[in-house]
Amino acid sequence: MKLVVAIIKPFKLDDVREALAEVGVQGITVTEVKGFGRQKGHTELYRGAEYVVDFLPKIKLEVAVADDQLDRVLEAISQSARTGKIGDGKIFVSALDQVIRIRTGELDGDAL
Ligand SMILES: Nc1ncnc2c1ncn2[C@@H]1O[C@H](COP(=O)(O)OP(=O)(O)OP(=O)(O)O)[C@@H](O)[C@H]1O
Ligand SMILES: [Mg+2]
């Protein structure tokens, strides 16, 4: 299993949620976060050595997926979150060791 963490533009959340539902994702965790990438939150690339960092509001999306779902999920997020402009965000993928559905005690694939 994999844990997919995506940082996206807030106004793209609905599109991404729909795209994930279409590829069979059953659950998503969403958090309002702030961050910056390589433009340091500025809308244009600054070349000076000294400038302040602006944290911009972003949405962090967490989705636990089966290995055989991963490619479809990454494609769904990439396509639905993309505007083509800076700040579209990033997707981080990590190994996920264990999942437990608390109500039933089901594990891993059965618990996703
Ligand atoms: N290396 C990183 N580690 C953790 N979070 C990051 C990293 N890079 C970007 N982020 C998060 O993703 C958000 C969006 O990043 P962003 O899309 O601006 O990345 P970028 O590398 O600057 O790419 P682009 O040039 O397309 O803007 C940031 O506000 C931050 O929350
Ligand atoms: Mg950026």
mmCIF file of C-alpha atoms and ligand atoms in Angstrom:
data_model
loop_
_atom_site.group_PDB
_atom_site.id
_atom_site.type_symbol
_atom_site.label_atom_id
_atom_site.label_comp_id
_atom_site.label_asym_id
_atom_site.label_seq_id
_atom_site.Cartn_x
_atom_site.Cartn_y
_atom_site.Cartn_z
ATOM 1 C CA MET A 1 0.000 0.000 0.000
ATOM 2 C CA LYS A 2 0.986 3.595 -0.507
ATOM 3 C CA LEU A 3 0.175 6.841 1.251
ATOM 4 C CA VAL A 4 -0.358 9.604 -1.271
ATOM 5 C CA VAL A 5 -0.056 13.150 0.064
ATOM 6 C CA ALA A 6 -0.926 15.882 -2.399
ATOM 7 C CA ILE A 7 -0.601 19.623 -1.912
ATOM 8 C CA ILE A 8 -3.003 21.396 -4.244
ATOM 9 C CA LYS A 9 -4.582 24.778 -4.903
ATOM 10 C CA PRO A 10 -7.648 25.166 -2.671
ATOM 11 C CA PHE A 11 -10.064 25.945 -5.529
ATOM 12 C CA LYS A 12 -9.146 22.619 -7.154
ATOM 13 C CA LEU A 13 -10.378 20.516 -4.252
ATOM 14 C CA ASP A 14 -13.796 19.707 -5.732
ATOM 15 C CA ASP A 15 -12.303 18.675 -9.084
ATOM 16 C CA VAL A 16 -9.719 16.465 -7.399
ATOM 17 C CA ARG A 17 -12.312 14.867 -5.121
ATOM 18 C CA GLU A 18 -14.485 14.005 -8.134
ATOM 19 C CA ALA A 19 -11.537 12.626 -10.090
ATOM 20 C CA LEU A 20 -10.533 10.431 -7.146
ATOM 21 C CA ALA A 21 -14.081 9.134 -6.724
ATOM 22 C CA GLU A 22 -14.031 8.159 -10.408
ATOM 23 C CA VAL A 23 -10.990 5.940 -9.874
ATOM 24 C CA GLY A 24 -12.570 4.212 -6.889
ATOM 25 C CA VAL A 25 -11.046 6.025 -3.921
ATOM 26 C CA GLN A 26 -13.277 5.502 -0.876
ATOM 27 C CA GLY A 27 -11.805 7.913 1.633
ATOM 28 C CA ILE A 28 -9.801 11.130 1.707
ATOM 29 C CA THR A 29 -8.428 13.319 4.486
ATOM 30 C CA VAL A 30 -8.222 17.035 3.759
ATOM 31 C CA THR A 31 -6.381 19.684 5.753
ATOM 32 C CA GLU A 32 -6.014 23.415 5.179
ATOM 33 C CA VAL A 33 -2.306 24.161 5.185
ATOM 34 C CA LYS A 34 0.103 26.914 4.226
ATOM 35 C CA GLY A 35 3.273 26.485 2.272
ATOM 36 C CA PHE A 36 5.666 27.740 -0.313
ATOM 37 C CA GLY A 37 7.589 26.243 -3.195
ATOM 38 C CA ARG A 38 10.541 27.481 -5.141
ATOM 39 C CA GLN A 39 9.037 30.919 -5.856
ATOM 40 C CA LYS A 40 8.804 31.369 -2.087
ATOM 41 C CA GLY A 41 5.138 32.271 -2.384
ATOM 42 C CA HIS A 42 5.716 35.114 -4.827
ATOM 43 C CA THR A 43 3.813 35.100 -8.076
ATOM 44 C CA GLU A 44 6.941 35.875 -10.056
ATOM 45 C CA LEU A 45 10.423 34.539 -9.747
ATOM 46 C CA TYR A 46 12.568 36.922 -7.693
ATOM 47 C CA ARG A 47 16.276 36.978 -8.382
ATOM 48 C CA GLY A 48 17.542 38.955 -5.412
ATOM 49 C CA ALA A 49 19.206 37.183 -2.559
ATOM 50 C CA GLU A 50 17.046 38.894 0.018
ATOM 51 C CA TYR A 51 13.312 38.650 0.030
ATOM 52 C CA VAL A 52 10.615 37.537 2.347
ATOM 53 C CA VAL A 53 8.788 34.250 2.094
ATOM 54 C CA ASP A 54 5.006 34.387 1.778
ATOM 55 C CA PHE A 55 3.119 31.332 2.915
ATOM 56 C CA LEU A 56 0.207 30.667 0.584
ATOM 57 C CA PRO A 57 -2.920 28.748 1.527
ATOM 58 C CA LYS A 58 -2.968 25.234 0.098
ATOM 59 C CA ILE A 59 -4.958 22.052 0.621
ATOM 60 C CA LYS A 60 -3.251 18.886 1.802
ATOM 61 C CA LEU A 61 -4.956 15.747 0.663
ATOM 62 C CA GLU A 62 -4.106 12.329 2.096
ATOM 63 C CA VAL A 63 -5.212 9.139 0.388
ATOM 64 C CA ALA A 64 -4.216 5.580 1.287
ATOM 65 C CA VAL A 65 -4.310 3.338 -1.779
ATOM 66 C CA ALA A 66 -3.578 -0.206 -2.853
ATOM 67 C CA ASP A 67 -0.462 -0.654 -4.962
ATOM 68 C CA ASP A 68 -2.495 -1.497 -8.051
ATOM 69 C CA GLN A 69 -4.555 1.706 -7.616
ATOM 70 C CA LEU A 70 -1.546 3.982 -7.357
ATOM 71 C CA ASP A 71 -0.993 4.894 -11.007
ATOM 72 C CA ARG A 72 -4.641 5.747 -11.574
ATOM 73 C CA VAL A 73 -4.728 7.865 -8.413
ATOM 74 C CA LEU A 74 -1.589 9.792 -9.354
ATOM 75 C CA GLU A 75 -2.956 10.394 -12.844
ATOM 76 C CA ALA A 76 -6.312 11.528 -11.459
ATOM 77 C CA ILE A 77 -4.728 14.014 -9.063
ATOM 78 C CA SER A 78 -2.215 15.307 -11.609
ATOM 79 C CA GLN A 79 -4.832 15.934 -14.270
ATOM 80 C CA SER A 80 -7.529 17.395 -12.058
ATOM 81 C CA ALA A 81 -5.228 19.668 -10.026
ATOM 82 C CA ARG A 82 -3.253 21.079 -12.935
ATOM 83 C CA THR A 83 -3.725 24.649 -14.169
ATOM 84 C CA GLY A 84 -0.313 24.848 -15.840
ATOM 85 C CA LYS A 85 0.649 27.861 -13.729
ATOM 86 C CA ILE A 86 3.158 27.990 -10.894
ATOM 87 C CA GLY A 87 1.975 26.737 -7.530
ATOM 88 C CA ASP A 88 -0.077 23.812 -8.848
ATOM 89 C CA GLY A 89 1.417 21.712 -6.085
ATOM 90 C CA LYS A 90 3.128 18.393 -5.539
ATOM 91 C CA ILE A 91 2.375 14.780 -4.871
ATOM 92 C CA PHE A 92 4.375 12.792 -2.349
ATOM 93 C CA VAL A 93 4.182 8.989 -2.301
ATOM 94 C CA SER A 94 5.366 6.845 0.623
ATOM 95 C CA ALA A 95 5.191 3.200 1.567
ATOM 96 C CA LEU A 96 2.286 2.434 3.885
ATOM 97 C CA ASP A 97 2.811 -0.503 6.264
ATOM 98 C CA GLN A 98 -0.545 -1.071 7.851
ATOM 99 C CA VAL A 99 -4.156 0.069 7.784
ATOM 100 C CA ILE A 100 -6.761 -0.860 10.376
ATOM 101 C CA ARG A 101 -10.488 -0.133 10.185
ATOM 102 C CA ILE A 102 -11.198 0.637 13.818
ATOM 103 C CA ARG A 103 -14.847 -0.473 13.828
ATOM 104 C CA THR A 104 -14.266 -3.970 12.485
ATOM 105 C CA GLY A 105 -10.590 -4.650 12.977
ATOM 106 C CA GLU A 106 -10.199 -5.292 9.250
ATOM 107 C CA LEU A 107 -6.666 -4.895 7.982
ATOM 108 C CA ASP A 108 -4.796 -3.482 5.015
ATOM 109 C CA GLY A 109 -6.559 -4.052 1.667
ATOM 110 C CA ASP A 110 -9.824 -4.872 3.436
ATOM 111 C CA ALA A 111 -9.581 -1.677 5.450
ATOM 112 C CA LEU A 112 -8.977 0.794 2.622
HETATM 113 N N1 LIG B 1 9.903 20.315 -1.243
HETATM 114 C C1 LIG B 1 8.705 20.480 -0.666
HETATM 115 N N2 LIG B 1 8.454 19.927 0.532
HETATM 116 C C2 LIG B 1 7.259 20.092 1.120
HETATM 117 N N3 LIG B 1 6.253 20.778 0.582
HETATM 118 C C3 LIG B 1 6.454 21.347 -0.606
HETATM 119 C C4 LIG B 1 7.689 21.230 -1.293
HETATM 120 N N4 LIG B 1 7.571 21.894 -2.466
HETATM 121 C C5 LIG B 1 6.333 22.381 -2.505
HETATM 122 N N5 LIG B 1 5.657 22.066 -1.382
HETATM 123 C C6 LIG B 1 4.289 22.402 -1.055
HETATM 124 O O1 LIG B 1 3.553 22.474 -2.254
HETATM 125 C C7 LIG B 1 2.991 23.762 -2.415
HETATM 126 C C8 LIG B 1 3.001 24.123 -3.882
HETATM 127 O O2 LIG B 1 4.323 24.076 -4.367
HETATM 128 P P1 LIG B 1 4.617 24.582 -5.827
HETATM 129 O O3 LIG B 1 3.639 23.955 -6.741
HETATM 130 O O4 LIG B 1 4.698 26.071 -5.828
HETATM 131 O O5 LIG B 1 6.078 23.928 -6.054
HETATM 132 P P2 LIG B 1 7.217 24.479 -7.005
HETATM 133 O O6 LIG B 1 8.360 23.539 -6.852
HETATM 134 O O7 LIG B 1 7.454 25.921 -6.700
HETATM 135 O O8 LIG B 1 6.619 24.279 -8.477
HETATM 136 P P3 LIG B 1 6.094 25.438 -9.495
HETATM 137 O O9 LIG B 1 7.321 26.000 -10.130
HETATM 138 O O10 LIG B 1 5.202 24.719 -10.454
HETATM 139 O O11 LIG B 1 5.359 26.461 -8.689
HETATM 140 C C9 LIG B 1 3.819 24.662 -1.518
HETATM 141 O O12 LIG B 1 3.080 25.787 -1.105
HETATM 142 C C10 LIG B 1 4.154 23.750 -0.374
HETATM 143 O O13 LIG B 1 3.052 23.677 0.514
HETATM 144 MG MG MG B 2 5.959 27.274 -6.892
#
